Short mmCIF file of C-alpha atoms and ligand atoms in Angstrom, two decimals:
data_model
loop_
_atom_site.label_atom_id
_atom_site.label_comp_id
_atom_site.label_asym_id
_atom_site.label_seq_id
_atom_site.Cartn_x
_atom_site.Cartn_y
_atom_site.Cartn_z
CA MET C 1 0.07 74.73 17.02
CA PRO C 2 3.46 74.92 19.55
CA GLY C 3 6.09 75.39 16.37
CA ARG C 4 4.22 78.04 14.77
CA ALA C 5 3.38 80.67 17.77
CA LEU C 6 7.62 80.77 18.04
CA PRO C 7 8.24 83.41 15.64
CA PHE C 8 5.65 85.56 16.70
CA ALA C 9 7.01 84.96 20.61
CA ALA C 10 10.38 85.90 19.36
CA ALA C 11 9.31 89.18 17.77
CA SER C 12 9.99 91.55 20.72
CA SER C 13 9.26 94.62 18.77
CA LEU C 14 6.30 95.76 16.23
CA PRO C 15 8.79 95.85 13.01
CA ALA C 16 10.37 92.54 13.64
CA LEU C 17 6.82 90.73 14.02
CA VAL C 18 5.91 92.70 11.08
CA LEU C 19 9.03 91.32 8.79
CA SER C 20 8.27 87.51 10.29
CA LEU C 21 4.42 88.03 8.97
CA LEU C 22 6.17 89.44 5.83
CA ALA C 23 8.65 86.48 5.64
CA THR C 24 5.87 83.63 6.36
CA ALA C 25 3.22 85.48 4.11
CA SER C 26 5.60 85.59 0.64
CA ALA C 27 7.16 82.13 0.85
CA THR C 28 5.66 79.05 1.04
CA PRO C 29 7.82 75.96 0.92
CA GLN C 30 5.94 75.42 -2.99
CA THR C 31 6.95 78.64 -4.14
CA ASP C 32 10.53 78.49 -2.77
CA ALA C 33 10.54 74.70 -4.59
CA ASP C 34 9.14 76.49 -8.10
CA ARG C 35 11.94 79.00 -7.41
CA VAL C 36 14.66 76.63 -7.23
CA VAL C 37 13.56 75.03 -10.09
CA ALA C 38 13.05 78.00 -12.01
CA ALA C 39 16.78 79.00 -11.37
CA TRP C 40 17.63 75.56 -12.47
CA VAL C 41 16.12 75.72 -15.76
CA ALA C 42 17.71 79.05 -16.47
CA ARG C 43 21.03 77.14 -16.42
CA LEU C 44 20.04 74.75 -18.66
CA PRO C 45 21.66 75.92 -21.69
CA ALA C 46 24.70 76.18 -20.19
CA SER C 47 24.51 73.26 -18.47
CA VAL C 48 23.77 71.08 -21.63
CA ARG C 49 27.01 72.55 -23.42
CA GLN C 50 28.87 71.44 -20.46
CA LEU C 51 27.97 68.12 -20.24
CA PRO C 52 31.19 66.03 -21.60
CA PRO C 53 30.67 64.06 -25.10
CA LEU C 54 31.94 60.59 -23.81
CA LEU C 55 32.72 59.44 -27.15
CA ASP C 56 35.74 58.04 -25.90
CA LEU C 57 35.01 54.47 -24.34
CA PRO C 58 34.63 54.65 -20.43
CA SER C 59 38.11 53.97 -18.74
CA ALA C 60 39.09 53.68 -14.63
CA GLN C 61 40.59 57.37 -15.31
CA HIS C 62 36.73 58.76 -17.01
CA PRO C 63 34.23 56.48 -15.72
CA PHE C 64 30.66 56.55 -16.63
CA VAL C 65 28.40 56.09 -14.17
CA PHE C 66 24.62 55.09 -14.55
CA HIS C 67 22.51 55.63 -11.98
CA HIS C 68 19.30 53.89 -11.79
CA LEU C 69 16.24 55.06 -10.58
CA ARG C 70 14.19 52.30 -9.38
CA LYS C 71 11.20 51.13 -11.88
CA ALA C 72 12.24 53.67 -14.44
CA GLY C 73 13.47 51.71 -17.24
CA GLY C 74 17.29 51.08 -15.90
CA THR C 75 17.10 47.55 -15.98
CA THR C 76 17.28 46.92 -19.81
CA ILE C 77 20.65 49.96 -19.17
CA ARG C 78 22.13 47.84 -16.92
CA ARG C 79 22.03 44.57 -18.78
CA ALA C 80 23.03 46.76 -22.08
CA LEU C 81 26.04 48.16 -19.86
CA TYR C 82 26.81 44.75 -18.77
CA ASP C 83 27.24 43.63 -22.70
CA VAL C 84 29.22 46.86 -23.74
CA SER C 85 31.66 45.86 -20.71
CA ARG C 86 32.24 42.06 -22.03
CA GLN C 87 32.36 42.69 -25.63
CA LEU C 88 34.88 46.14 -24.98
CA GLN C 89 36.62 44.49 -21.94
CA LEU C 90 36.04 47.47 -19.71
CA SER C 91 35.76 46.97 -15.95
CA ALA C 92 32.32 46.78 -14.65
CA HIS C 93 30.73 47.48 -11.39
CA ILE C 94 26.83 46.62 -12.30
CA PRO C 95 24.96 45.26 -9.18
CA CYS C 96 22.89 41.65 -10.81
CA HIS C 97 25.83 41.30 -13.40
CA THR C 98 29.07 41.87 -12.00
CA VAL C 99 28.27 41.87 -8.08
CA ALA C 100 25.18 40.92 -5.99
CA CYS C 101 21.80 43.02 -6.84
CA THR C 102 21.54 43.89 -3.32
CA VAL C 103 24.44 46.10 -3.80
CA TYR C 104 23.95 50.20 -3.68
CA SER C 105 27.33 51.41 -3.42
CA PRO C 106 30.84 51.35 -4.82
CA PRO C 107 32.95 49.10 -2.52
CA PRO C 108 35.55 50.65 -0.15
CA ARG C 109 38.23 52.11 -2.48
CA ASP C 110 41.25 50.80 -1.10
CA SER C 111 40.21 46.95 -1.77
CA SER C 112 38.77 47.52 -5.16
CA PRO C 113 40.20 48.71 -8.54
CA ARG C 114 38.37 51.70 -10.33
CA PHE C 115 36.09 50.82 -12.68
CA ALA C 116 35.39 52.06 -16.13
CA ILE C 117 31.43 51.41 -16.09
CA LEU C 118 29.46 51.61 -13.01
CA GLY C 119 25.49 51.40 -13.07
CA GLY C 120 23.07 50.41 -10.30
CA HIS C 121 20.89 52.51 -7.21
CA TYR C 122 23.65 54.38 -5.94
CA HIS C 123 23.59 56.84 -3.89
CA ARG C 124 25.09 59.61 -5.95
CA PRO C 125 26.23 61.80 -3.30
CA THR C 126 28.14 58.41 -1.98
CA LEU C 127 29.24 57.54 -5.47
CA GLN C 128 30.82 61.06 -5.93
CA ARG C 129 32.46 61.00 -2.72
CA TRP C 130 34.00 57.42 -3.97
CA LEU C 131 34.78 58.93 -7.62
CA GLY C 132 36.29 61.79 -6.05
CA GLU C 133 39.17 59.26 -4.04
CA ASP C 134 41.76 59.41 -6.34
CA GLY C 135 44.72 60.58 -4.30
CA SER C 136 45.69 62.99 -6.28
CA GLY C 137 42.82 65.52 -4.77
CA ALA C 138 41.26 66.14 -7.74
CA SER C 139 37.88 65.20 -8.28
CA ARG C 140 37.19 63.63 -11.87
CA ARG C 141 34.50 64.43 -13.99
CA ALA C 142 32.54 61.19 -14.45
CA GLY C 143 30.04 61.52 -17.00
CA CYS C 144 26.49 60.19 -16.03
CA LEU C 145 23.20 58.97 -17.32
CA VAL C 146 19.47 59.02 -15.69
CA MET C 147 16.78 57.71 -16.42
CA LEU C 148 13.62 58.84 -15.05
CA ARG C 149 9.53 58.15 -15.72
CA SER C 150 6.62 60.34 -14.97
CA THR C 151 5.75 60.36 -11.61
CA VAL C 152 2.17 57.95 -10.73
CA ASP C 153 3.36 55.37 -13.40
CA ARG C 154 6.78 55.36 -11.38
CA VAL C 155 5.11 54.79 -8.20
CA ARG C 156 2.33 52.48 -9.25
CA SER C 157 4.94 49.98 -10.79
CA CYS C 158 7.19 50.47 -7.47
CA TRP C 159 4.00 49.60 -5.12
CA ASN C 160 2.79 46.93 -7.39
CA PHE C 161 6.23 45.39 -8.07
CA ARG C 162 8.08 45.78 -4.72
CA TYR C 163 5.11 45.38 -2.33
CA VAL C 164 2.94 42.68 -3.81
CA GLN C 165 5.06 40.76 -6.64
CA GLU C 166 8.34 40.74 -5.16
CA PRO C 167 7.66 39.26 -1.46
CA MET C 168 5.28 36.88 -3.51
CA SER C 169 7.99 35.70 -5.46
CA PHE C 170 9.97 34.85 -2.30
CA GLY C 171 7.06 32.82 -1.16
CA LEU C 172 5.99 35.84 1.18
CA GLN C 173 2.91 37.28 1.89
CA PRO C 174 1.82 40.62 0.18
CA LEU C 175 2.47 43.74 2.11
CA ALA C 176 -0.34 45.36 1.10
CA PRO C 177 -2.72 45.00 -1.85
CA ARG C 178 -2.35 45.96 -5.44
CA LEU C 179 -2.33 50.10 -5.71
CA HIS C 180 -6.19 50.54 -7.06
CA ALA C 181 -7.64 48.44 -4.54
CA VAL C 182 -5.91 50.66 -1.28
CA ASP C 183 -8.34 52.69 0.12
CA PRO C 184 -7.13 56.66 -0.24
CA ARG C 185 -6.67 57.23 3.48
CA ALA C 186 -4.91 54.08 3.88
CA LEU C 187 -2.33 55.30 1.01
CA ASN C 188 -1.93 58.38 2.64
CA ALA C 189 -0.79 56.76 5.47
CA SER C 190 1.33 53.77 4.03
CA LEU C 191 3.05 55.57 1.27
CA PRO C 192 5.77 57.11 3.72
CA THR C 193 6.03 54.07 6.28
CA LEU C 194 5.61 50.87 4.00
CA ARG C 195 9.04 48.98 3.14
CA SER C 196 9.70 46.98 0.55
CA VAL C 197 11.80 43.69 1.14
CA HIS C 198 15.22 45.75 1.09
CA GLY C 199 13.67 48.76 3.16
CA GLU C 200 12.90 50.95 0.78
CA GLY C 201 9.54 53.07 0.17
CA CYS C 202 8.15 54.02 -3.16
CA ASN C 203 8.18 58.25 -2.75
CA ASN C 204 10.45 60.32 -3.86
CA GLU C 205 12.88 57.56 -6.08
CA ALA C 206 14.38 60.63 -7.57
CA LEU C 207 15.57 62.68 -4.08
CA ARG C 208 16.28 59.25 -3.22
CA VAL C 209 19.05 58.78 -5.63
CA LEU C 210 20.32 62.50 -6.19
CA SER C 211 20.24 64.04 -2.67
CA SER C 212 22.06 63.72 0.50
CA VAL C 213 18.43 63.01 1.96
CA GLY C 214 18.20 60.34 0.03
CA ALA C 215 20.51 58.24 2.71
CA ASP C 216 18.00 58.83 5.00
CA GLU C 217 14.58 56.56 4.66
CA GLU C 218 13.18 57.59 6.85
CA ALA C 219 12.94 61.18 5.94
CA VAL C 220 12.53 60.93 1.89
CA GLY C 221 9.60 58.70 2.56
CA ARG C 222 8.11 61.94 4.07
CA LEU C 223 9.54 64.99 2.50
CA THR C 224 5.88 66.01 1.59
CA ALA C 225 3.95 63.67 3.25
CA GLY C 226 2.50 65.73 5.81
CA GLU C 227 0.48 68.76 6.56
CA GLU C 228 3.59 71.08 6.45
CA TRP C 229 6.70 70.20 4.09
CA SER C 230 9.92 68.73 5.68
CA PRO C 231 12.33 71.64 6.60
CA LEU C 232 14.92 69.72 4.23
CA ALA C 233 12.28 69.65 1.42
CA VAL C 234 13.65 72.86 -0.63
CA GLY C 235 17.45 72.34 -0.07
CA ALA C 236 16.91 68.67 -1.03
CA LEU C 237 15.37 69.36 -4.24
CA ASP C 238 18.11 71.89 -5.49
CA GLU C 239 20.80 69.59 -4.46
CA ALA C 240 19.12 66.99 -6.58
CA LEU C 241 18.57 69.65 -9.78
CA GLY C 242 22.28 70.30 -9.30
CA GLN C 243 22.90 66.66 -10.12
CA LEU C 244 20.96 65.87 -12.90
CA SER C 245 21.86 69.26 -14.32
CA GLN C 246 25.74 67.25 -14.66
CA CYS C 247 24.10 64.14 -16.54
CA ALA C 248 22.68 63.07 -19.77
CA VAL C 249 18.88 63.07 -19.15
CA VAL C 250 16.86 60.52 -20.63
CA LEU C 251 12.96 59.10 -20.37
CA LEU C 252 11.54 56.13 -20.31
CA ASP C 253 8.18 57.52 -22.04
CA ARG C 254 9.78 59.31 -25.09
CA CYS C 255 11.83 56.44 -26.71
CA GLY C 256 13.17 58.30 -29.63
CA ALA C 257 14.26 61.23 -27.79
CA THR C 258 16.16 58.97 -25.84
CA MET C 259 18.20 56.95 -28.26
CA ARG C 260 18.77 60.56 -30.00
CA VAL C 261 20.39 61.39 -26.48
CA ILE C 262 22.52 58.45 -26.30
CA ARG C 263 24.05 58.13 -29.64
CA HIS C 264 25.05 61.58 -29.53
CA TRP C 265 26.71 61.68 -26.19
CA MET C 266 27.30 58.23 -25.65
CA PRO C 267 27.46 56.45 -29.07
CA TRP C 268 29.90 53.44 -27.40
CA LEU C 269 25.87 52.31 -25.34
CA ALA C 270 24.10 53.00 -28.56
CA ALA C 271 25.17 50.03 -30.07
CA TYR C 272 23.67 48.03 -27.39
CA TYR C 273 20.78 49.40 -26.11
CA ASP C 274 17.75 50.02 -28.36
CA CYS C 275 14.50 51.43 -26.18
CA SER C 276 12.18 50.53 -28.74
CA THR C 277 12.73 46.53 -27.99
CA GLN C 278 12.40 47.21 -24.15
CA ARG C 279 9.72 45.80 -22.04
CA VAL C 280 8.62 48.27 -19.26
CA GLN C 281 8.27 45.58 -16.61
CA VAL C 282 4.22 45.80 -16.02
CA GLY C 283 4.89 42.61 -13.82
CA THR C 284 2.14 40.19 -13.41
CA THR C 285 -0.15 42.57 -11.28
CA ALA C 286 -3.04 43.73 -13.26
CA ARG C 287 -3.11 47.34 -13.83
CA ALA C 288 -6.26 48.80 -13.32
CA ALA C 289 -7.40 52.84 -13.15
CA LEU C 290 -6.40 54.52 -10.31
CA SER C 291 -8.65 57.07 -8.13
CA ALA C 292 -8.31 61.04 -8.74
CA ASP C 293 -8.13 61.03 -5.11
CA ALA C 294 -5.18 57.86 -5.21
CA GLU C 295 -3.31 60.27 -8.18
CA ARG C 296 -3.74 63.22 -6.52
CA ILE C 297 -2.17 61.85 -2.79
CA ILE C 298 0.54 60.24 -4.75
CA ARG C 299 1.89 63.59 -6.49
CA THR C 300 0.93 65.32 -3.03
CA HIS C 301 3.57 62.68 -1.48
CA ASN C 302 6.35 63.03 -4.39
CA ALA C 303 5.82 66.55 -5.38
CA LEU C 304 9.17 67.08 -5.30
CA ASP C 305 9.94 64.55 -7.84
CA GLU C 306 7.44 65.70 -9.61
CA ARG C 307 8.78 68.84 -9.80
CA VAL C 308 12.73 67.22 -10.57
CA TYR C 309 10.24 65.07 -13.41
CA ALA C 310 9.40 68.67 -15.43
CA PHE C 311 12.83 69.94 -15.03
CA ALA C 312 13.86 66.62 -16.32
CA VAL C 313 11.62 66.76 -19.36
CA ARG C 314 12.81 70.40 -19.96
CA LYS C 315 16.15 68.85 -20.19
CA LEU C 316 15.55 66.82 -22.25
CA ASP C 317 13.96 69.09 -24.88
CA ALA C 318 17.59 71.32 -24.26
CA GLN C 319 19.80 67.99 -25.01
CA LEU C 320 17.93 67.85 -28.50
CA ARG C 321 18.15 71.35 -29.33
CA LEU C 322 22.05 70.76 -29.11
CA ILE C 323 21.62 68.04 -31.00
CA ASN C 324 19.52 69.85 -33.77
CA GLY C 325 21.67 72.55 -33.64
CA THR C 326 19.64 75.14 -32.66
CA LEU C 327 21.45 76.11 -29.22
CA PRO C 328 23.31 79.06 -30.24
CA PRO C 329 26.45 78.52 -31.84
CA ALA C 330 28.92 78.02 -28.74
CA ALA C 331 27.09 74.65 -28.39
CA LYS C 332 28.21 73.20 -32.16
CA ARG C 333 31.74 74.88 -31.45
CA ALA C 334 32.16 71.85 -28.89
CA VAL C 335 31.60 69.53 -31.15
CA SER C 336 33.38 71.08 -34.54
CA SER C 337 36.32 71.38 -32.69
CA LEU C 338 36.55 67.53 -31.83
CA PRO C 339 39.21 65.81 -34.07
CA LEU C 340 38.44 64.31 -37.29
CA ASP C 341 37.98 60.83 -36.31
CA GLU C 342 35.75 61.64 -33.03
CA ARG C 343 33.74 63.58 -35.13
CA ALA C 344 33.13 60.77 -37.47
CA GLU C 345 32.07 58.87 -34.69
CA HIS C 346 29.99 61.26 -33.30
CA ARG C 347 26.82 59.62 -35.11
CA PRO C 348 27.49 55.88 -35.41
CA ARG C 349 25.44 54.28 -37.64
CA GLN C 350 22.24 51.70 -36.65
CA GLY C 351 23.77 48.33 -36.00
CA VAL C 352 27.26 49.32 -36.01
CA ARG C 353 29.17 47.09 -33.32
CA VAL C 354 31.32 49.93 -31.54
CA ALA C 355 33.88 47.20 -31.17
CA ALA C 356 34.70 46.95 -35.11
CA SER C 357 34.65 51.02 -35.19
CA GLY C 358 37.75 53.19 -33.98
CA LEU C 359 36.36 54.01 -30.58
CA ARG C 360 39.77 53.91 -28.26
CA ARG C 361 40.00 51.35 -25.59
CA PRO C 362 41.56 51.93 -22.41
CA SER C 363 45.43 52.51 -22.22
CA ALA C 364 47.39 49.27 -22.17
CA SER C 365 48.89 50.76 -18.73
CA VAL C 366 45.27 51.26 -17.07
CA ALA C 367 44.82 47.36 -18.02
CA GLY C 368 47.77 46.38 -16.36
CA SER C 369 46.90 48.57 -13.06
CA HIS C 370 43.61 46.51 -12.97
CA ALA C 371 45.54 42.98 -13.63
CA ARG C 372 48.48 44.39 -10.79
CA ALA C 373 45.49 44.63 -8.58
CA GLY C 374 44.06 41.12 -9.30
CA PHE C 375 40.98 42.34 -10.90
CA ARG C 376 39.67 40.58 -13.86
CA PHE C 377 38.09 42.12 -16.57
CA ARG C 378 34.97 40.16 -17.19
C1 NAG S 1 -2.83 62.38 4.60
O1 NAG S 1 -1.91 62.90 5.49
C2 NAG S 1 -1.34 64.12 6.50
C3 NAG S 1 -0.84 63.85 7.63
O2 NAG S 1 -0.34 62.18 7.85
C4 NAG S 1 -2.45 64.90 6.25
O3 NAG S 1 -1.89 66.35 7.16
C5 NAG S 1 -3.29 65.09 5.35
O4 NAG S 1 -4.51 66.03 5.39
C6 NAG S 1 -3.63 63.46 4.80
N1 NAG S 1 -4.32 64.04 3.37
C7 NAG S 1 -5.74 63.29 3.15
C8 NAG S 1 -5.89 63.59 1.75
O5 NAG S 1 -5.92 62.52 3.66
C1 NAG S 2 14.98 68.16 -33.23
O1 NAG S 2 14.88 67.32 -34.20
C2 NAG S 2 13.76 66.69 -34.29
C3 NAG S 2 13.38 65.87 -36.11
O2 NAG S 2 14.79 66.17 -36.84
C4 NAG S 2 12.06 66.68 -34.18
O3 NAG S 2 11.84 65.83 -34.06
C5 NAG S 2 11.87 67.34 -32.85
O4 NAG S 2 10.94 68.15 -32.36
C6 NAG S 2 13.44 68.97 -32.78
N1 NAG S 2 13.36 69.04 -30.88
C7 NAG S 2 13.61 69.98 -30.68
C8 NAG S 2 13.82 70.58 -29.57
O5 NAG S 2 13.72 71.30 -31.90
#
């Protein structure tokens, strides 16, 4: 392989040759990736303590972003966020509710108001530039939430929905057979190349949303698909875990833990969202067991997403430890230093509508500036 020969040809002396051999022997992209995960896991207690408790309602100055990973239970959260925005009169950018479903990025800043709540398939690095463009040069720290789902279930759901069910619902031919009926060689070849009617594949959704590589559909689909990993793979993983570290994390398959996290960090959402009533969109396609080969191929192509998911499980547990009060005292001080009325709101009772409680609404001046910008609250 010509790519392989290059470092050896360039090594003009024996020590250089030995060094380059040692370098290639000691670090594979897989071990580098595991090291990246370990480094972010080590920072988890600190990053969980630093999560901004979003006890106040979101506002244009302190917006809230839900990053909807496709086929991970986000549709129900988006509906709940829309309900919040209507009930509490907060400006919202929620594709499928306040703008077209096909909108994946916030509108150009100069033609639009700020939004208090954003929820969609946003590419986070792009969205962060949008959030940072506030004219003062200061980047505001938005609260954010990400929900993840285990890899094989997510890919199966993506495949059966995007390639089979959705085209049929548009009166088109399915783009592929149902996943359990695809032969492993064909699956291996088509996972990086097949695209939904919206132009996305099913590999590496967490990297698609949370890393810069995600803006390049061709690259994100192939990060770990070939004989060798893409040179972008480890850096993209590092970036995605860094982004995830800034957000509250919940998991589709851990409803009880998910609700505890939402009640703790986003009490205003907890009154509108209940994952125990959430019906996962299993779709109309039959659910049949996948072969071990098919599962292995999915995990190979999504080796980075697998690591992001494993990290998310660790993060969810760290968040629960903070809520349970089993993180070191520094973690508790953040809560006890809150004003009393906010502490009272910290664990809203089930069934209490936030609108009826004392949570703060956006100030009149914010509402006024939206009105001046011609924006209607929904
Ligand atoms: C999948 O395809 C890649 C390259 O396209 C190849 O290197 C790999 O061996 C294939 N894996 C399987 C299980 O067929
Ligand atoms: C937190 O407490 C709940 C019960 O209150 C328990 O089920 C859970 O395992 C605890 N989690 C951690 C990470 O301490």
